[in-house]
mmCIF file of C-alpha atoms and ligand atoms in Angstrom:
data_model
loop_
_atom_site.group_PDB
_atom_site.id
_atom_site.type_symbol
_atom_site.label_atom_id
_atom_site.label_comp_id
_atom_site.label_asym_id
_atom_site.label_seq_id
_atom_site.Cartn_x
_atom_site.Cartn_y
_atom_site.Cartn_z
ATOM 1 C CA MET A 1079 63.644 13.539 52.485
ATOM 2 C CA SER A 1080 62.585 17.000 51.598
ATOM 3 C CA TYR A 1081 61.892 18.204 48.018
ATOM 4 C CA ASP A 1082 61.768 21.932 48.747
ATOM 5 C CA ARG A 1083 64.702 22.685 46.350
ATOM 6 C CA GLU A 1084 63.063 20.614 43.300
ATOM 7 C CA LYS A 1085 59.704 22.097 43.838
ATOM 8 C CA GLN A 1086 61.360 25.596 43.695
ATOM 9 C CA VAL A 1087 63.479 24.840 40.693
ATOM 10 C CA ALA A 1088 60.733 23.239 38.845
ATOM 11 C CA MET A 1089 58.156 26.239 39.745
ATOM 12 C CA ASP A 1090 60.639 28.700 38.744
ATOM 13 C CA ALA A 1091 61.460 26.851 35.423
ATOM 14 C CA ALA A 1092 57.795 26.383 34.598
ATOM 15 C CA ILE A 1093 56.981 30.034 35.329
ATOM 16 C CA ALA A 1094 59.748 31.187 32.994
ATOM 17 C CA ALA A 1095 58.720 28.583 30.168
ATOM 18 C CA ALA A 1096 55.082 29.810 30.308
ATOM 19 C CA LYS A 1097 56.181 33.509 29.896
ATOM 20 C CA LEU A 1098 58.008 32.318 26.572
ATOM 21 C CA CYS A 1099 54.911 30.505 25.578
ATOM 22 C CA GLN A 1100 52.624 33.430 26.191
ATOM 23 C CA GLN A 1101 55.118 35.572 24.124
ATOM 24 C CA VAL A 1102 54.859 33.312 21.217
ATOM 25 C CA ARG A 1103 51.323 32.730 21.250
ATOM 26 C CA GLN A 1104 50.707 36.593 21.054
ATOM 27 C CA ASP A 1105 52.495 36.565 17.950
ATOM 28 C CA ILE A 1106 50.098 34.008 16.280
ATOM 29 C CA PRO A 1107 52.586 30.788 16.109
ATOM 30 C CA GLN A 1108 52.825 28.565 13.323
ATOM 31 C CA ALA A 1109 52.789 24.760 13.617
ATOM 32 C CA ILE A 1110 55.565 22.517 12.340
ATOM 33 C CA GLU A 1111 54.578 18.893 11.417
ATOM 34 C CA LYS A 1112 56.861 16.334 13.349
ATOM 35 C CA GLN A 1113 57.074 12.780 11.828
ATOM 36 C CA ASP A 1114 54.153 11.390 13.393
ATOM 37 C CA LYS A 1115 52.141 14.244 11.979
ATOM 38 C CA SER A 1116 51.518 15.954 15.404
ATOM 39 C CA PRO A 1117 51.974 19.588 15.584
ATOM 40 C CA VAL A 1118 55.017 21.193 17.397
ATOM 41 C CA THR A 1119 55.964 25.134 17.423
ATOM 42 C CA VAL A 1120 58.846 27.183 18.521
ATOM 43 C CA ALA A 1121 57.309 27.562 21.931
ATOM 44 C CA ASP A 1122 57.523 23.905 22.553
ATOM 45 C CA PHE A 1123 61.324 24.019 21.843
ATOM 46 C CA GLY A 1124 61.845 27.009 23.531
ATOM 47 C CA SER A 1125 60.119 26.022 26.695
ATOM 48 C CA GLN A 1126 61.987 22.550 26.544
ATOM 49 C CA ALA A 1127 65.203 24.605 26.364
ATOM 50 C CA ILE A 1128 64.708 26.733 29.279
ATOM 51 C CA ILE A 1129 63.565 24.097 31.498
ATOM 52 C CA CYS A 1130 66.241 21.558 30.790
ATOM 53 C CA LYS A 1131 68.592 24.472 31.310
ATOM 54 C CA ALA A 1132 67.384 24.902 34.741
ATOM 55 C CA LEU A 1133 67.213 21.527 35.832
ATOM 56 C CA GLY A 1134 70.929 20.801 34.229
ATOM 57 C CA GLU A 1135 72.127 23.590 36.559
ATOM 58 C CA ALA A 1136 70.456 22.525 39.331
ATOM 59 C CA PHE A 1137 70.646 18.778 39.236
ATOM 60 C CA PRO A 1138 73.259 17.979 36.927
ATOM 61 C CA ASP A 1139 72.945 14.158 37.538
ATOM 62 C CA ASP A 1140 69.106 13.876 36.808
ATOM 63 C CA PRO A 1141 68.190 12.716 33.445
ATOM 64 C CA VAL A 1142 65.305 14.535 31.891
ATOM 65 C CA VAL A 1143 62.636 12.560 29.602
ATOM 66 C CA GLY A 1144 61.310 15.163 27.666
ATOM 67 C CA GLU A 1145 58.674 15.416 24.566
ATOM 68 C CA GLU A 1146 60.754 17.047 21.993
ATOM 69 C CA ASP A 1147 64.308 16.825 20.765
ATOM 70 C CA ALA A 1148 66.385 19.097 18.604
ATOM 71 C CA ALA A 1149 67.511 16.488 15.753
ATOM 72 C CA GLU A 1150 65.016 18.313 13.312
ATOM 73 C CA LEU A 1151 66.129 21.900 14.548
ATOM 74 C CA ARG A 1152 69.666 21.189 13.781
ATOM 75 C CA LYS A 1153 68.950 20.686 9.989
ATOM 76 C CA PRO A 1154 70.003 23.691 7.703
ATOM 77 C CA GLU A 1155 66.561 24.071 6.247
ATOM 78 C CA MET A 1156 65.323 24.590 9.898
ATOM 79 C CA ALA A 1157 67.751 27.553 10.399
ATOM 80 C CA GLU A 1158 64.822 30.189 10.148
ATOM 81 C CA THR A 1159 62.781 28.402 12.961
ATOM 82 C CA LEU A 1160 66.017 27.971 15.023
ATOM 83 C CA ASN A 1161 66.719 31.453 14.869
ATOM 84 C CA LYS A 1162 63.020 32.578 15.735
ATOM 85 C CA MET A 1163 63.136 30.266 18.426
ATOM 86 C CA LEU A 1164 66.501 31.470 19.720
ATOM 87 C CA GLY A 1165 64.970 35.063 19.751
ATOM 88 C CA TYR A 1166 62.351 34.274 22.318
ATOM 89 C CA VAL A 1167 64.834 32.243 24.539
ATOM 90 C CA GLN A 1168 67.110 35.295 24.471
ATOM 91 C CA SER A 1169 64.467 37.566 25.955
ATOM 92 C CA LEU A 1170 64.726 35.442 28.954
ATOM 93 C CA ILE A 1171 68.333 34.240 28.885
ATOM 94 C CA PRO A 1172 70.365 37.170 27.028
ATOM 95 C CA ASP A 1173 73.469 35.051 26.439
ATOM 96 C CA ALA A 1174 71.817 31.974 24.849
ATOM 97 C CA THR A 1175 73.305 30.684 21.447
ATOM 98 C CA ALA A 1176 71.973 28.381 18.846
ATOM 99 C CA ASP A 1177 74.308 25.661 19.767
ATOM 100 C CA ARG A 1178 73.425 26.182 23.518
ATOM 101 C CA VAL A 1179 69.719 26.020 22.900
ATOM 102 C CA THR A 1180 69.751 23.043 20.747
ATOM 103 C CA ASP A 1181 72.150 21.299 23.492
ATOM 104 C CA TRP A 1182 69.649 22.230 26.070
ATOM 105 C CA ILE A 1183 66.865 20.763 24.275
ATOM 106 C CA ASP A 1184 68.582 17.592 23.886
ATOM 107 C CA ARG A 1185 69.319 17.257 27.703
ATOM 108 C CA GLY A 1186 65.495 16.233 27.449
ATOM 109 C CA ASN A 1187 66.690 12.896 25.484
ATOM 110 C CA GLY A 1188 67.200 11.035 28.903
ATOM 111 C CA SER A 1189 66.025 7.794 29.832
ATOM 112 C CA VAL A 1190 63.582 6.560 32.577
ATOM 113 C CA SER A 1191 65.797 6.204 35.619
ATOM 114 C CA PRO A 1192 65.694 5.404 39.377
ATOM 115 C CA ARG A 1193 65.324 9.065 39.703
ATOM 116 C CA TYR A 1194 64.589 11.099 36.513
ATOM 117 C CA TRP A 1195 62.196 14.157 35.503
ATOM 118 C CA THR A 1196 59.741 14.211 32.994
ATOM 119 C CA LEU A 1197 58.519 17.081 30.828
ATOM 120 C CA ASP A 1198 56.175 18.101 28.287
ATOM 121 C CA PRO A 1199 57.154 21.574 27.391
ATOM 122 C CA ILE A 1200 53.642 22.392 25.980
ATOM 123 C CA ASP A 1201 50.998 19.699 26.602
ATOM 124 C CA GLY A 1202 48.060 20.586 24.307
ATOM 125 C CA THR A 1203 49.776 22.215 21.407
ATOM 126 C CA LYS A 1204 46.902 21.980 19.462
ATOM 127 C CA GLY A 1205 45.139 23.933 22.034
ATOM 128 C CA PHE A 1206 47.964 26.340 22.173
ATOM 129 C CA LEU A 1207 47.461 27.074 18.395
ATOM 130 C CA ARG A 1208 43.729 27.563 18.705
ATOM 131 C CA GLN A 1209 44.482 30.103 21.396
ATOM 132 C CA ASP A 1210 42.562 27.642 23.971
ATOM 133 C CA GLN A 1211 43.992 25.736 27.240
ATOM 134 C CA TYR A 1212 47.409 24.529 27.238
ATOM 135 C CA ALA A 1213 50.011 23.345 30.143
ATOM 136 C CA VAL A 1214 53.676 23.240 30.799
ATOM 137 C CA ALA A 1215 53.979 20.032 32.794
ATOM 138 C CA LEU A 1216 57.176 18.911 34.775
ATOM 139 C CA ALA A 1217 57.422 16.240 37.211
ATOM 140 C CA LEU A 1218 59.965 14.187 39.264
ATOM 141 C CA ILE A 1219 59.708 10.558 39.724
ATOM 142 C CA GLU A 1220 61.705 8.440 42.058
ATOM 143 C CA GLY A 1221 61.533 4.659 42.146
ATOM 144 C CA GLY A 1222 58.551 4.933 39.839
ATOM 145 C CA ASP A 1223 56.719 7.349 42.281
ATOM 146 C CA VAL A 1224 56.045 10.851 41.193
ATOM 147 C CA LYS A 1225 57.470 12.920 44.250
ATOM 148 C CA VAL A 1226 56.903 16.361 42.613
ATOM 149 C CA GLY A 1227 54.699 17.957 40.044
ATOM 150 C CA VAL A 1228 54.317 21.259 38.504
ATOM 151 C CA LEU A 1229 51.450 22.509 36.028
ATOM 152 C CA ALA A 1230 51.697 25.854 34.485
ATOM 153 C CA CYS A 1231 48.641 26.767 32.791
ATOM 154 C CA PRO A 1232 48.861 30.068 31.060
ATOM 155 C CA ALA A 1233 45.432 30.520 29.668
ATOM 156 C CA MET A 1234 43.629 29.191 32.737
ATOM 157 C CA PRO A 1235 40.950 31.998 33.526
ATOM 158 C CA VAL A 1236 41.729 33.541 37.387
ATOM 159 C CA GLY A 1237 38.280 35.343 38.259
ATOM 160 C CA GLY A 1238 38.612 38.850 36.971
ATOM 161 C CA ARG A 1239 42.430 38.780 36.759
ATOM 162 C CA GLU A 1240 45.147 38.316 34.198
ATOM 163 C CA PRO A 1241 44.695 34.469 33.200
ATOM 164 C CA GLY A 1242 47.122 32.007 34.217
ATOM 165 C CA MET A 1243 47.229 29.617 37.080
ATOM 166 C CA LEU A 1244 50.094 27.311 38.509
ATOM 167 C CA TYR A 1245 49.486 23.955 40.196
ATOM 168 C CA VAL A 1246 52.115 22.281 42.323
ATOM 169 C CA ALA A 1247 52.311 19.258 44.558
ATOM 170 C CA VAL A 1248 54.875 17.285 46.567
ATOM 171 C CA ARG A 1249 54.220 13.798 47.716
ATOM 172 C CA GLY A 1250 52.751 13.940 51.410
ATOM 173 C CA GLU A 1251 52.459 17.597 51.374
ATOM 174 C CA GLY A 1252 49.341 18.477 49.612
ATOM 175 C CA ALA A 1253 48.761 20.425 46.295
ATOM 176 C CA ALA A 1254 48.359 24.197 45.955
ATOM 177 C CA MET A 1255 47.617 26.773 43.205
ATOM 178 C CA MET A 1256 49.031 30.163 42.666
ATOM 179 C CA PRO A 1257 47.952 32.709 39.807
ATOM 180 C CA LEU A 1258 51.186 32.857 37.518
ATOM 181 C CA ALA A 1259 50.800 36.712 37.500
ATOM 182 C CA GLY A 1260 52.081 36.516 41.288
ATOM 183 C CA GLY A 1261 50.587 35.792 44.655
ATOM 184 C CA GLU A 1262 50.781 33.123 47.312
ATOM 185 C CA LEU A 1263 50.298 29.394 47.274
ATOM 186 C CA GLN A 1264 46.805 28.232 48.403
ATOM 187 C CA PRO A 1265 45.957 24.720 49.190
ATOM 188 C CA ILE A 1266 43.400 22.883 46.853
ATOM 189 C CA GLN A 1267 41.131 20.186 47.311
ATOM 190 C CA VAL A 1268 38.947 17.833 45.138
ATOM 191 C CA VAL A 1269 35.444 18.333 45.037
ATOM 192 C CA SER A 1270 33.014 16.898 47.574
ATOM 193 C CA PRO A 1271 30.184 14.848 46.599
ATOM 194 C CA GLU A 1272 27.736 17.494 48.150
ATOM 195 C CA ASP A 1273 28.927 19.960 45.780
ATOM 196 C CA ALA A 1274 26.324 19.195 43.109
ATOM 197 C CA GLU A 1275 27.286 22.445 40.843
ATOM 198 C CA ASN A 1276 30.902 21.240 40.365
ATOM 199 C CA LEU A 1277 30.048 17.326 39.824
ATOM 200 C CA ARG A 1278 30.951 18.005 36.064
ATOM 201 C CA PHE A 1279 33.355 15.853 33.957
ATOM 202 C CA VAL A 1280 36.070 17.019 31.740
ATOM 203 C CA GLU A 1281 37.484 15.340 28.653
ATOM 204 C CA SER A 1282 39.899 16.378 25.830
ATOM 205 C CA VAL A 1283 38.654 18.804 23.132
ATOM 206 C CA GLU A 1284 40.329 16.637 20.509
ATOM 207 C CA ALA A 1285 37.887 13.613 19.666
ATOM 208 C CA ALA A 1286 40.861 11.549 18.302
ATOM 209 C CA HIS A 1287 42.545 11.572 21.599
ATOM 210 C CA GLY A 1288 39.672 9.730 23.270
ATOM 211 C CA ASP A 1289 36.412 8.027 22.768
ATOM 212 C CA GLN A 1290 34.011 10.951 23.625
ATOM 213 C CA SER A 1291 30.748 9.020 23.153
ATOM 214 C CA ARG A 1292 31.942 6.099 25.600
ATOM 215 C CA GLN A 1293 33.307 8.805 28.010
ATOM 216 C CA ASN A 1294 29.988 10.400 28.147
ATOM 217 C CA ALA A 1295 27.978 7.192 28.628
ATOM 218 C CA ILE A 1296 30.329 6.213 31.242
ATOM 219 C CA ALA A 1297 29.754 9.452 33.050
ATOM 220 C CA GLN A 1298 26.156 9.382 32.742
ATOM 221 C CA ALA A 1299 26.049 5.831 34.256
ATOM 222 C CA ALA A 1300 28.355 6.894 37.077
ATOM 223 C CA GLY A 1301 25.368 9.540 38.026
ATOM 224 C CA ILE A 1302 27.040 12.704 36.244
ATOM 225 C CA THR A 1303 24.245 14.337 34.267
ATOM 226 C CA ALA A 1304 25.764 17.503 32.913
ATOM 227 C CA GLU A 1305 27.357 17.847 29.652
ATOM 228 C CA SER A 1306 31.117 17.189 29.414
ATOM 229 C CA VAL A 1307 33.250 20.330 29.746
ATOM 230 C CA ARG A 1308 36.126 20.025 26.978
ATOM 231 C CA VAL A 1309 39.579 21.237 27.787
ATOM 232 C CA ASP A 1310 43.010 20.629 26.247
ATOM 233 C CA SER A 1311 46.048 19.422 27.920
ATOM 234 C CA GLN A 1312 46.895 18.462 31.806
ATOM 235 C CA ALA A 1313 44.785 21.738 32.447
ATOM 236 C CA LYS A 1314 41.983 19.081 33.236
ATOM 237 C CA TYR A 1315 44.115 17.782 36.027
ATOM 238 C CA GLY A 1316 44.243 21.242 37.721
ATOM 239 C CA ILE A 1317 40.453 21.514 37.109
ATOM 240 C CA VAL A 1318 39.791 18.254 38.948
ATOM 241 C CA ALA A 1319 42.534 19.031 41.684
ATOM 242 C CA SER A 1320 40.861 22.387 42.274
ATOM 243 C CA GLY A 1321 37.275 20.979 42.799
ATOM 244 C CA LYS A 1322 35.792 22.449 39.720
ATOM 245 C CA ALA A 1323 35.219 19.104 38.044
ATOM 246 C CA ALA A 1324 34.738 15.607 39.678
ATOM 247 C CA LEU A 1325 36.163 13.268 36.864
ATOM 248 C CA TYR A 1326 38.327 13.280 34.012
ATOM 249 C CA LEU A 1327 38.021 10.527 31.421
ATOM 250 C CA ARG A 1328 40.385 9.551 28.452
ATOM 251 C CA LEU A 1329 39.350 6.384 27.104
ATOM 252 C CA PRO A 1330 41.581 4.664 24.116
ATOM 253 C CA SER A 1331 40.134 5.937 20.810
ATOM 254 C CA PRO A 1332 38.640 3.206 18.832
ATOM 255 C CA LYS A 1333 40.635 4.482 15.809
ATOM 256 C CA LYS A 1334 44.066 4.042 17.737
ATOM 257 C CA PRO A 1335 43.407 0.854 19.531
ATOM 258 C CA ASP A 1336 47.248 0.379 20.078
ATOM 259 C CA TYR A 1337 47.838 3.996 21.329
ATOM 260 C CA ARG A 1338 49.736 4.093 24.413
ATOM 261 C CA GLU A 1339 49.652 6.995 26.865
ATOM 262 C CA ASN A 1340 53.203 9.285 27.485
ATOM 263 C CA ILE A 1341 54.431 9.730 30.980
ATOM 264 C CA TRP A 1342 54.741 13.299 30.492
ATOM 265 C CA ASP A 1343 51.215 13.450 29.284
ATOM 266 C CA HIS A 1344 50.042 12.477 33.160
ATOM 267 C CA ALA A 1345 52.890 12.529 35.790
ATOM 268 C CA ALA A 1346 52.528 16.049 36.757
ATOM 269 C CA GLY A 1347 48.816 16.011 36.701
ATOM 270 C CA ALA A 1348 48.464 12.672 38.490
ATOM 271 C CA ILE A 1349 50.244 13.894 41.588
ATOM 272 C CA VAL A 1350 48.520 17.262 41.548
ATOM 273 C CA VAL A 1351 45.077 15.620 41.764
ATOM 274 C CA GLU A 1352 46.331 12.801 44.404
ATOM 275 C CA GLU A 1353 47.803 15.499 46.616
ATOM 276 C CA ALA A 1354 44.497 17.381 46.620
ATOM 277 C CA GLY A 1355 42.610 14.055 47.749
ATOM 278 C CA GLY A 1356 41.656 12.629 44.177
ATOM 279 C CA LYS A 1357 42.388 9.466 42.497
ATOM 280 C CA VAL A 1358 44.145 8.328 39.147
ATOM 281 C CA THR A 1359 44.344 5.011 37.454
ATOM 282 C CA ASP A 1360 44.025 3.441 34.167
ATOM 283 C CA MET A 1361 40.494 2.316 33.096
ATOM 284 C CA TYR A 1362 41.173 -1.005 34.704
ATOM 285 C CA GLY A 1363 41.891 0.523 37.919
ATOM 286 C CA LYS A 1364 45.559 -0.188 37.589
ATOM 287 C CA PRO A 1365 47.932 2.577 38.836
ATOM 288 C CA LEU A 1366 49.930 4.514 36.153
ATOM 289 C CA ASN A 1367 53.312 3.040 35.523
ATOM 290 C CA PHE A 1368 56.078 5.841 35.465
ATOM 291 C CA ALA A 1369 58.949 3.208 36.300
ATOM 292 C CA ASP A 1370 59.462 1.339 32.796
ATOM 293 C CA GLY A 1371 59.643 3.860 30.074
ATOM 294 C CA SER A 1372 58.371 6.748 28.342
ATOM 295 C CA LYS A 1373 55.170 4.996 27.184
ATOM 296 C CA MET A 1374 53.076 3.482 29.610
ATOM 297 C CA VAL A 1375 52.604 0.298 27.614
ATOM 298 C CA ASN A 1376 50.867 -1.770 30.252
ATOM 299 C CA ASN A 1377 48.237 0.973 31.167
ATOM 300 C CA ARG A 1378 45.167 1.510 28.977
ATOM 301 C CA GLY A 1379 42.817 4.730 29.267
ATOM 302 C CA VAL A 1380 43.176 7.118 32.103
ATOM 303 C CA VAL A 1381 40.567 7.689 34.855
ATOM 304 C CA VAL A 1382 40.885 10.858 37.030
ATOM 305 C CA SER A 1383 38.535 11.520 40.001
ATOM 306 C CA ASN A 1384 37.899 13.143 43.185
ATOM 307 C CA GLY A 1385 38.254 9.636 44.763
ATOM 308 C CA VAL A 1386 34.718 9.132 45.872
ATOM 309 C CA LEU A 1387 33.524 8.520 42.312
ATOM 310 C CA HIS A 1388 36.294 6.517 41.450
ATOM 311 C CA ASP A 1389 35.039 2.798 42.131
ATOM 312 C CA ARG A 1390 31.621 3.519 40.521
ATOM 313 C CA VAL A 1391 33.261 4.647 37.289
ATOM 314 C CA LEU A 1392 35.645 1.750 37.163
ATOM 315 C CA ALA A 1393 32.682 -0.619 37.769
ATOM 316 C CA VAL A 1394 30.599 0.813 34.830
ATOM 317 C CA LEU A 1395 33.464 0.920 32.801
ATOM 318 C CA ASN A 1396 34.427 -2.831 33.405
ATOM 319 C CA ARG A 1397 30.820 -4.469 33.887
HETATM 320 N N1 A3P B 2039 45.397 8.929 20.005
HETATM 321 C C1 A3P B 2039 45.680 9.496 21.130
HETATM 322 N N2 A3P B 2039 45.009 9.396 22.098
HETATM 323 C C2 A3P B 2039 45.523 9.973 23.346
HETATM 324 N N3 A3P B 2039 46.238 10.836 23.511
HETATM 325 C C3 A3P B 2039 46.914 11.277 22.450
HETATM 326 C C4 A3P B 2039 46.492 10.746 21.315
HETATM 327 N N4 A3P B 2039 47.447 11.415 20.148
HETATM 328 C C5 A3P B 2039 47.910 12.478 20.840
HETATM 329 N N5 A3P B 2039 47.652 12.461 22.242
HETATM 330 C C6 A3P B 2039 48.353 13.172 23.269
HETATM 331 O O1 A3P B 2039 47.277 13.968 23.483
HETATM 332 C C7 A3P B 2039 48.058 15.025 24.375
HETATM 333 C C8 A3P B 2039 46.953 16.152 24.411
HETATM 334 O O2 A3P B 2039 46.091 16.039 25.422
HETATM 335 P P1 A3P B 2039 44.660 16.620 25.151
HETATM 336 O O3 A3P B 2039 43.982 15.613 24.205
HETATM 337 O O4 A3P B 2039 44.389 16.199 26.674
HETATM 338 O O5 A3P B 2039 44.669 17.817 25.312
HETATM 339 C C9 A3P B 2039 49.132 15.376 23.201
HETATM 340 O O6 A3P B 2039 50.021 15.703 23.711
HETATM 341 P P2 A3P B 2039 50.954 17.178 23.210
HETATM 342 O O7 A3P B 2039 49.805 18.316 22.881
HETATM 343 O O8 A3P B 2039 52.024 17.650 24.349
HETATM 344 O O9 A3P B 2039 51.536 16.655 22.015
HETATM 345 C C10 A3P B 2039 49.453 13.945 22.753
HETATM 346 O O10 A3P B 2039 50.713 13.306 23.430
HETATM 347 MG MG1 MG B 2040 53.209 16.818 21.041
HETATM 348 MG MG1 MG B 2041 51.369 16.196 25.769
HETATM 349 MG MG1 MG B 2042 53.691 18.483 24.136
#
């Protein structure tokens, strides 16, 4: 079966959402604290609204498992935030109303199903707030297998031009990238072992989202001598897929031993790297499980590589 329509709808929606995010970012967004103490902004909500609206119109039967929901936004004390967010959405969708945007956001409260989308409207909210990297991440999953993935990375440097890169992959069709400012999709490939300059590894900027000392030790033991490059969000998957780094390590934080990864933090990035010739597993070599729920309860940590390095990294991790 062809996923041409899914790919096009997902790309168009992610590009629109990325525009909204960049608009919000120019105005220096403020963080709102969620119940779990993590930050969210009007851009996270606006991005989820735009993408869920587009998916709802194109694929009305497909559930969407999104990170955000509108419950907080509907509270009277959040009226000002809701109104601000609505203003940004209206610049792209003039007939949006407060009721409509909250309903669009809540279309993202779907469940993992035989066919569903998973959405991270802003992955790397902390990077977004710091004016660093972030990604709009959207993936289609069927029978537990990611079929389409789109990563819009509005802050990704694009040699000399306006920043912003889009990465996209369809299962069996390879991966490609395109400047968000416009252009053609160009096929991408993970780095080859001969390319010494790009045999780097990437990890999160946020020390609390991983185990940086162990990540560095493992990378060294696997033969990567250069210091890590720290990048927020699934932009790291885009960097590995396009051959700018050979490895991305995300090992469980010793401070949060019970943390489990969210499907929306990995699904889109994973297919982009796999279709570029790389490999993605958990730290024990198990495939990431997108079939059972929004948390990957049976996976621990994530290892993303150019493929060639993968077994060596798993061997040093598990010896
Ligand atoms: N203790 C933890 N371990 C691993 N990931 C965590 C974490 N706490 C939060 N995260 C996730 O890390 C994501 C950001 O990834 P990165 O650290 O690579 O930039 C967050 O996504 P959001 O920013 O969408 O909430 C959040 O889901
Ligand atoms: Mg979040
Ligand atoms: Mg995320
Ligand atoms: Mg997010």
